Amino acid sequence: MTHLLTAAMPRDAAIALLDLAEDMHQIQDRQVKKLPALRGRTVVNLFFEDSTRTRSSFEIAGKWLSADVINISGKGSSASKGESLRDTGLTIAAMGVDGVVVRSGSSGAPALLADWIGRPVVNAGDGTHEHPTQALLDAFALRRRIHGDAARGKGLDGVRVAIVGDIAHSRVARSNALLLPALGAEVTLVGPPAFLPPGAGPTRLGVRATTDLDAVIAERPDALMLLRVQLERQTGAVVPSAAEYITGWSLTDERLARLGDEARIMHPGPMNRGLEISSRAADADASTILEQVTAGVSVRMAVLYSLLASDHPSPTDGGSR
């Protein structure tokens, strides 16, 4: 693997990454959470958008692999003075860094950066395009909830996942709609008409779309993933009011009761409690929300390891390049 720019990948490649994340997950129970795999490597986290979970987990992942991690934000970089992404990237590469993790509000920016700098690039979210490591950690957390200790080597065959909310503007939804079907899951996209992608039909590439959340809940999905309503990304669409949204598409306490005890409740964060999800649903035993956060470190360790230390036979053998 040269870069990670998209969640579109073959099933075997996705399972291999998830299995590697299982290896990385083991160190979270250790008193000393450190592997020497990336000792001497330098990773730059280049974030042009605000982030808590993604940026922090990439930083922790790099440090637990013994890499030197440098955080650069758009507000504190020369980009705030008008420097182009290309010049920023070339400047960072000229300093001898080994890899760049980039989040940008512009769709396609990580792919352009990968072409320009000749270093491994990880897409940490680009505009309304993709967020591949989020999809991987969602799959990781869901796979562990379903298969437990027997998760290694398995996909999500036959698992029914409903993704609810602002689909059209969600890079998380797009990456999950690419990755989860490749792992064998059946994905349904749910939201108001203004929040569904233009031309979204009933079935496409193993994904269907509908506006009827209650009908989907009646089908008893295995997992329900709620998305934040991204008001900052709306561009002239006729969006429902908060009251309308809660009535039609929020996971309320009443819908939680109808969902059943077996369905997993997911959310990539940040949450708007009381809008797309009730507090009771967010804190329910069926919730995987904090497990997704924990999974983020393991998955991002696996990604950095695959990009920067792929000649290692095992991430936990104590060797280093």
GROMACS .gro file of C-alpha atoms in nm:
model
  321
    1MET     CA    1   0.000   0.000   0.000
    2THR     CA    2   0.147   0.334  -0.112
    3HIS     CA    3  -0.125   0.572   0.011
    4LEU     CA    4  -0.465   0.546   0.178
    5LEU     CA    5  -0.688   0.787  -0.012
    6THR     CA    6  -1.014   0.594  -0.040
    7ALA     CA    7  -1.213   0.323   0.134
    8ALA     CA    8  -1.270   0.151  -0.200
    9MET     CA    9  -1.053  -0.158  -0.169
   10PRO     CA   10  -1.079  -0.534  -0.229
   11ARG     CA   11  -1.229  -0.747   0.046
   12ASP     CA   12  -0.902  -0.926   0.120
   13ALA     CA   13  -0.713  -0.598   0.154
   14ALA     CA   14  -0.974  -0.461   0.394
   15ILE     CA   15  -0.972  -0.776   0.607
   16ALA     CA   16  -0.591  -0.773   0.616
   17LEU     CA   17  -0.597  -0.416   0.751
   18LEU     CA   18  -0.864  -0.503   1.008
   19ASP     CA   19  -0.664  -0.808   1.119
   20LEU     CA   20  -0.351  -0.594   1.153
   21ALA     CA   21  -0.556  -0.351   1.363
   22GLU     CA   22  -0.643  -0.649   1.587
   23ASP     CA   23  -0.270  -0.694   1.649
   24MET     CA   24  -0.236  -0.325   1.729
   25HIS     CA   25  -0.540  -0.337   1.956
   26GLN     CA   26  -0.359  -0.574   2.190
   27ILE     CA   27  -0.115  -0.309   2.310
   28GLN     CA   28  -0.397  -0.098   2.455
   29ASP     CA   29  -0.408  -0.340   2.750
   30ARG     CA   30  -0.035  -0.300   2.819
   31GLN     CA   31   0.105  -0.074   3.086
   32VAL     CA   32   0.360   0.057   2.835
   33LYS     CA   33   0.182   0.121   2.506
   34LYS     CA   34   0.480   0.143   2.274
   35LEU     CA   35   0.614  -0.045   1.973
   36PRO     CA   36   0.947   0.036   1.802
   37ALA     CA   37   0.814  -0.022   1.449
   38LEU     CA   38   0.838   0.340   1.326
   39ARG     CA   39   1.138   0.452   1.528
   40GLY     CA   40   1.325   0.711   1.324
   41ARG     CA   41   1.024   0.788   1.105
   42THR     CA   42   0.857   1.130   1.098
   43VAL     CA   43   0.484   1.172   1.037
   44VAL     CA   44   0.317   1.509   0.983
   45ASN     CA   45  -0.050   1.557   1.072
   46LEU     CA   46  -0.158   1.839   0.839
   47PHE     CA   47  -0.508   1.946   0.944
   48PHE     CA   48  -0.685   2.233   0.769
   49GLU     CA   49  -1.010   2.157   0.956
   50ASP     CA   50  -1.084   2.128   1.326
   51SER     CA   51  -1.079   1.777   1.468
   52THR     CA   52  -1.070   1.606   1.805
   53ARG     CA   53  -1.100   1.232   1.744
   54THR     CA   54  -0.920   1.194   1.413
   55ARG     CA   55  -0.625   1.420   1.482
   56SER     CA   56  -0.571   1.294   1.837
   57SER     CA   57  -0.595   0.930   1.740
   58PHE     CA   58  -0.349   0.972   1.452
   59GLU     CA   59  -0.111   1.145   1.692
   60ILE     CA   60  -0.146   0.868   1.951
   61ALA     CA   61  -0.112   0.601   1.680
   62GLY     CA   62   0.211   0.750   1.552
   63LYS     CA   63   0.359   0.793   1.897
   64TRP     CA   64   0.266   0.441   2.009
   65LEU     CA   65   0.455   0.318   1.701
   66SER     CA   66   0.754   0.532   1.814
   67ALA     CA   67   0.733   0.774   1.522
   68ASP     CA   68   0.814   1.142   1.562
   69VAL     CA   69   0.479   1.318   1.511
   70ILE     CA   70   0.445   1.682   1.408
   71ASN     CA   71   0.103   1.852   1.414
   72ILE     CA   72   0.040   2.139   1.174
   73SER     CA   73  -0.293   2.320   1.160
   74GLY     CA   74  -0.412   2.538   0.878
   75LYS     CA   75  -0.457   2.833   1.113
   76GLY     CA   76  -0.099   2.810   1.232
   77SER     CA   77   0.065   2.742   0.896
   78SER     CA   78   0.165   2.955   0.597
   79ALA     CA   79  -0.162   2.847   0.434
   80SER     CA   80  -0.327   3.115   0.646
   81LYS     CA   81  -0.106   3.364   0.460
   82GLY     CA   82  -0.219   3.239   0.122
   83GLU     CA   83   0.033   2.962   0.054
   84SER     CA   84  -0.105   2.692  -0.176
   85LEU     CA   85  -0.153   2.331  -0.071
   86ARG     CA   86   0.111   2.229  -0.324
   87ASP     CA   87   0.373   2.463  -0.181
   88THR     CA   88   0.287   2.363   0.175
   89GLY     CA   89   0.319   1.996   0.084
   90LEU     CA   90   0.646   2.039  -0.105
   91THR     CA   91   0.789   2.239   0.186
   92ILE     CA   92   0.701   1.963   0.432
   93ALA     CA   93   0.843   1.695   0.200
   94ALA     CA   94   1.166   1.893   0.159
   95MET     CA   95   1.219   1.864   0.534
   96GLY     CA   96   1.257   1.488   0.495
   97VAL     CA   97   0.935   1.366   0.653
   98ASP     CA   98   0.828   1.009   0.583
   99GLY     CA   99   0.450   1.042   0.563
  100VAL     CA  100   0.169   1.296   0.577
  101VAL     CA  101  -0.181   1.264   0.724
  102VAL     CA  102  -0.401   1.536   0.576
  103ARG     CA  103  -0.750   1.666   0.649
  104SER     CA  104  -0.888   1.930   0.417
  105GLY     CA  105  -1.218   2.096   0.345
  106SER     CA  106  -1.147   2.053  -0.027
  107SER     CA  107  -1.252   1.724  -0.185
  108GLY     CA  108  -0.960   1.561  -0.364
  109ALA     CA  109  -0.686   1.751  -0.179
  110PRO     CA  110  -0.514   1.437  -0.036
  111ALA     CA  111  -0.496   1.278  -0.382
  112LEU     CA  112  -0.335   1.591  -0.525
  113LEU     CA  113  -0.089   1.603  -0.236
  114ALA     CA  114   0.004   1.239  -0.297
  115ASP     CA  115   0.085   1.321  -0.660
  116TRP     CA  116   0.297   1.622  -0.566
  117ILE     CA  117   0.515   1.519  -0.273
  118GLY     CA  118   0.631   1.161  -0.336
  119ARG     CA  119   0.557   1.052   0.022
  120PRO     CA  120   0.286   0.824   0.162
  121VAL     CA  121  -0.033   1.022   0.220
  122VAL     CA  122  -0.332   0.928   0.437
  123ASN     CA  123  -0.668   1.089   0.372
  124ALA     CA  124  -0.804   1.194   0.713
  125GLY     CA  125  -1.116   1.344   0.556
  126ASP     CA  126  -1.149   1.562   0.247
  127GLY     CA  127  -1.449   1.786   0.201
  128THR     CA  128  -1.764   1.586   0.131
  129HIS     CA  129  -1.562   1.317  -0.047
  130GLU     CA  130  -1.420   1.044   0.180
  131HIS     CA  131  -1.290   0.952   0.525
  132PRO     CA  132  -1.141   0.603   0.475
  133THR     CA  133  -0.994   0.545   0.822
  134GLN     CA  134  -1.332   0.627   0.978
  135ALA     CA  135  -1.497   0.358   0.765
  136LEU     CA  136  -1.225   0.112   0.864
  137LEU     CA  137  -1.265   0.183   1.235
  138ASP     CA  138  -1.645   0.157   1.202
  139ALA     CA  139  -1.602  -0.184   1.040
  140PHE     CA  140  -1.349  -0.285   1.304
  141ALA     CA  141  -1.577  -0.191   1.595
  142LEU     CA  142  -1.879  -0.356   1.434
  143ARG     CA  143  -1.686  -0.672   1.348
  144ARG     CA  144  -1.566  -0.706   1.707
  145ARG     CA  145  -1.919  -0.653   1.843
  146ILE     CA  146  -2.057  -0.924   1.614
  147HIS     CA  147  -1.776  -1.181   1.612
  148GLY     CA  148  -1.597  -1.109   1.940
  149ASP     CA  149  -1.264  -1.284   1.981
  150ALA     CA  150  -1.328  -1.479   1.660
  151ALA     CA  151  -1.330  -1.164   1.445
  152ARG     CA  152  -0.993  -1.218   1.281
  153GLY     CA  153  -1.018  -1.316   0.916
  154LYS     CA  154  -1.389  -1.242   0.895
  155GLY     CA  155  -1.590  -0.985   0.706
  156LEU     CA  156  -1.941  -0.856   0.771
  157ASP     CA  157  -2.130  -1.099   0.550
  158GLY     CA  158  -2.507  -1.054   0.575
  159VAL     CA  159  -2.482  -0.780   0.838
  160ARG     CA  160  -2.750  -0.516   0.774
  161VAL     CA  161  -2.633  -0.159   0.841
  162ALA     CA  162  -2.851   0.152   0.813
  163ILE     CA  163  -2.670   0.487   0.787
  164VAL     CA  164  -2.903   0.770   0.885
  165GLY     CA  165  -2.873   1.144   0.839
  166ASP     CA  166  -2.700   1.393   0.615
  167ILE     CA  167  -2.581   1.139   0.358
  168ALA     CA  168  -2.519   1.382   0.073
  169HIS     CA  169  -2.263   1.588   0.265
  170SER     CA  170  -2.107   1.304   0.466
  171ARG     CA  171  -1.764   1.172   0.376
  172VAL     CA  172  -1.819   0.910   0.647
  173ALA     CA  173  -2.131   0.781   0.472
  174ARG     CA  174  -1.955   0.771   0.137
  175SER     CA  175  -1.657   0.575   0.266
  176ASN     CA  176  -1.879   0.333   0.457
  177ALA     CA  177  -2.095   0.284   0.146
  178LEU     CA  178  -1.778   0.175  -0.035
  179LEU     CA  179  -1.617  -0.038   0.236
  180LEU     CA  180  -1.903  -0.216   0.412
  181PRO     CA  181  -2.051  -0.381   0.100
  182ALA     CA  182  -1.701  -0.500   0.005
  183LEU     CA  183  -1.697  -0.677   0.343
  184GLY     CA  184  -2.035  -0.837   0.267
  185ALA     CA  185  -2.265  -0.600   0.457
  186GLU     CA  186  -2.602  -0.483   0.326
  187VAL     CA  187  -2.617  -0.103   0.354
  188THR     CA  188  -2.922   0.123   0.356
  189LEU     CA  189  -2.888   0.501   0.338
  190VAL     CA  190  -3.167   0.689   0.518
  191GLY     CA  191  -3.246   1.058   0.535
  192PRO     CA  192  -3.463   1.348   0.423
  193PRO     CA  193  -3.482   1.393   0.045
  194ALA     CA  194  -3.251   1.696   0.065
  195PHE     CA  195  -2.991   1.486   0.248
  196LEU     CA  196  -2.979   1.196   0.003
  197PRO     CA  197  -2.740   1.205  -0.293
  198PRO     CA  198  -2.889   1.330  -0.622
  199GLY     CA  199  -3.034   1.042  -0.819
  200ALA     CA  200  -3.008   0.798  -0.528
  201GLY     CA  201  -3.207   0.498  -0.642
  202PRO     CA  202  -3.351   0.206  -0.448
  203THR     CA  203  -3.046  -0.013  -0.509
  204ARG     CA  204  -2.695   0.066  -0.627
  205LEU     CA  205  -2.370  -0.125  -0.573
  206GLY     CA  206  -2.517  -0.315  -0.279
  207VAL     CA  207  -2.654   0.006  -0.126
  208ARG     CA  208  -3.016   0.119  -0.120
  209ALA     CA  209  -3.160   0.458  -0.026
  210THR     CA  210  -3.486   0.551   0.145
  211THR     CA  211  -3.647   0.838   0.336
  212ASP     CA  212  -3.842   0.609   0.572
  213LEU     CA  213  -3.648   0.546   0.892
  214ASP     CA  214  -3.939   0.379   1.068
  215ALA     CA  215  -3.972   0.121   0.790
  216VAL     CA  216  -3.599   0.047   0.816
  217ILE     CA  217  -3.625   0.006   1.194
  218ALA     CA  218  -3.915  -0.235   1.143
  219GLU     CA  219  -3.673  -0.453   0.941
  220ARG     CA  220  -3.454  -0.486   1.254
  221PRO     CA  221  -3.112  -0.387   1.115
  222ASP     CA  222  -2.801  -0.522   1.286
  223ALA     CA  223  -2.654  -0.173   1.319
  224LEU     CA  224  -2.784   0.183   1.299
  225MET     CA  225  -2.524   0.452   1.231
  226LEU     CA  226  -2.636   0.809   1.302
  227LEU     CA  227  -2.468   1.104   1.133
  228ARG     CA  228  -2.437   1.465   1.240
  229VAL     CA  229  -2.646   1.715   1.045
  230GLN     CA  230  -2.380   1.927   0.874
  231LEU     CA  231  -2.552   2.263   0.852
  232GLU     CA  232  -2.221   2.430   0.761
  233ARG     CA  233  -2.210   2.232   0.436
  234GLN     CA  234  -2.565   2.303   0.315
  235THR     CA  235  -2.570   2.497  -0.012
  236GLY     CA  236  -2.923   2.608  -0.086
  237ALA     CA  237  -3.094   2.277  -0.012
  238VAL     CA  238  -3.436   2.284   0.151
  239VAL     CA  239  -3.343   2.132   0.484
  240PRO     CA  240  -3.591   2.024   0.750
  241SER     CA  241  -3.619   2.218   1.074
  242ALA     CA  242  -3.483   2.062   1.392
  243ALA     CA  243  -3.836   1.959   1.494
  244GLU     CA  244  -3.903   1.803   1.153
  245TYR     CA  245  -3.572   1.620   1.160
  246ILE     CA  246  -3.636   1.475   1.506
  247THR     CA  247  -3.984   1.362   1.400
  248GLY     CA  248  -3.862   1.189   1.086
  249TRP     CA  249  -3.502   1.078   1.130
  250SER     CA  250  -3.375   1.103   1.488
  251LEU     CA  251  -3.306   0.793   1.697
  252THR     CA  252  -3.545   0.895   1.973
  253ASP     CA  253  -3.618   0.695   2.286
  254GLU     CA  254  -3.934   0.562   2.122
  255ARG     CA  255  -3.745   0.444   1.813
  256LEU     CA  256  -3.476   0.297   2.037
  257ALA     CA  257  -3.740   0.078   2.203
  258ARG     CA  258  -3.858  -0.045   1.863
  259LEU     CA  259  -3.506  -0.104   1.738
  260GLY     CA  260  -3.455  -0.395   1.976
  261ASP     CA  261  -3.172  -0.494   2.206
  262GLU     CA  262  -2.957  -0.666   1.946
  263ALA     CA  263  -2.897  -0.373   1.711
  264ARG     CA  264  -2.568  -0.187   1.753
  265ILE     CA  265  -2.589   0.193   1.772
  266MET     CA  266  -2.306   0.379   1.600
  267HIS     CA  267  -2.202   0.742   1.555
  268PRO     CA  268  -1.873   0.878   1.418
  269GLY     CA  269  -1.897   1.194   1.631
  270PRO     CA  270  -1.925   1.467   1.720
  271MET     CA  271  -2.282   1.405   1.836
  272ASN     CA  272  -2.567   1.649   1.865
  273ARG     CA  273  -2.756   1.485   2.151
  274GLY     CA  274  -3.127   1.547   2.121
  275LEU     CA  275  -3.110   1.607   1.745
  276GLU     CA  276  -2.990   1.300   1.554
  277ILE     CA  277  -2.969   1.080   1.864
  278SER     CA  278  -3.118   1.083   2.214
  279SER     CA  279  -2.894   1.065   2.518
  280ARG     CA  280  -3.048   0.733   2.617
  281ALA     CA  281  -2.960   0.586   2.277
  282ALA     CA  282  -2.608   0.729   2.284
  283ASP     CA  283  -2.541   0.578   2.627
  284ALA     CA  284  -2.726   0.248   2.576
  285ASP     CA  285  -2.552  -0.087   2.622
  286ALA     CA  286  -2.593  -0.141   2.249
  287SER     CA  287  -2.392   0.174   2.172
  288THR     CA  288  -2.048   0.124   2.012
  289ILE     CA  289  -1.966   0.496   2.007
  290LEU     CA  290  -1.677   0.486   2.254
  291GLU     CA  291  -1.561   0.155   2.106
  292GLN     CA  292  -1.535   0.333   1.772
  293VAL     CA  293  -1.310   0.594   1.931
  294THR     CA  294  -1.088   0.323   2.078
  295ALA     CA  295  -1.085   0.142   1.744
  296GLY     CA  296  -0.963   0.460   1.578
  297VAL     CA  297  -0.623   0.434   1.742
  298SER     CA  298  -0.581   0.066   1.650
  299VAL     CA  299  -0.690   0.115   1.289
  300ARG     CA  300  -0.471   0.422   1.238
  301MET     CA  301  -0.174   0.236   1.385
  302ALA     CA  302  -0.239  -0.038   1.130
  303VAL     CA  303  -0.256   0.215   0.845
  304LEU     CA  304   0.065   0.395   0.944
  305TYR     CA  305   0.242   0.064   0.994
  306SER     CA  306   0.129  -0.061   0.652
  307LEU     CA  307   0.251   0.255   0.481
  308LEU     CA  308   0.578   0.311   0.663
  309ALA     CA  309   0.691  -0.028   0.798
  310SER     CA  310   0.542  -0.280   0.557
  311ASP     CA  311   0.856  -0.495   0.543
  312HIS     CA  312   0.813  -0.597   0.907
  313PRO     CA  313   0.696  -0.958   0.948
  314SER     CA  314   0.494  -0.870   1.258
  315PRO     CA  315   0.407  -0.542   1.430
  316THR     CA  316   0.463  -0.694   1.773
  317ASP     CA  317   0.790  -0.880   1.721
  318GLY     CA  318   1.002  -0.597   1.865
  319GLY     CA  319   1.197  -0.535   1.545
  320SER     CA  320   1.247  -0.202   1.378
  321ARG     CA  321   1.381  -0.085   1.046
   0.00000   0.00000   0.00000
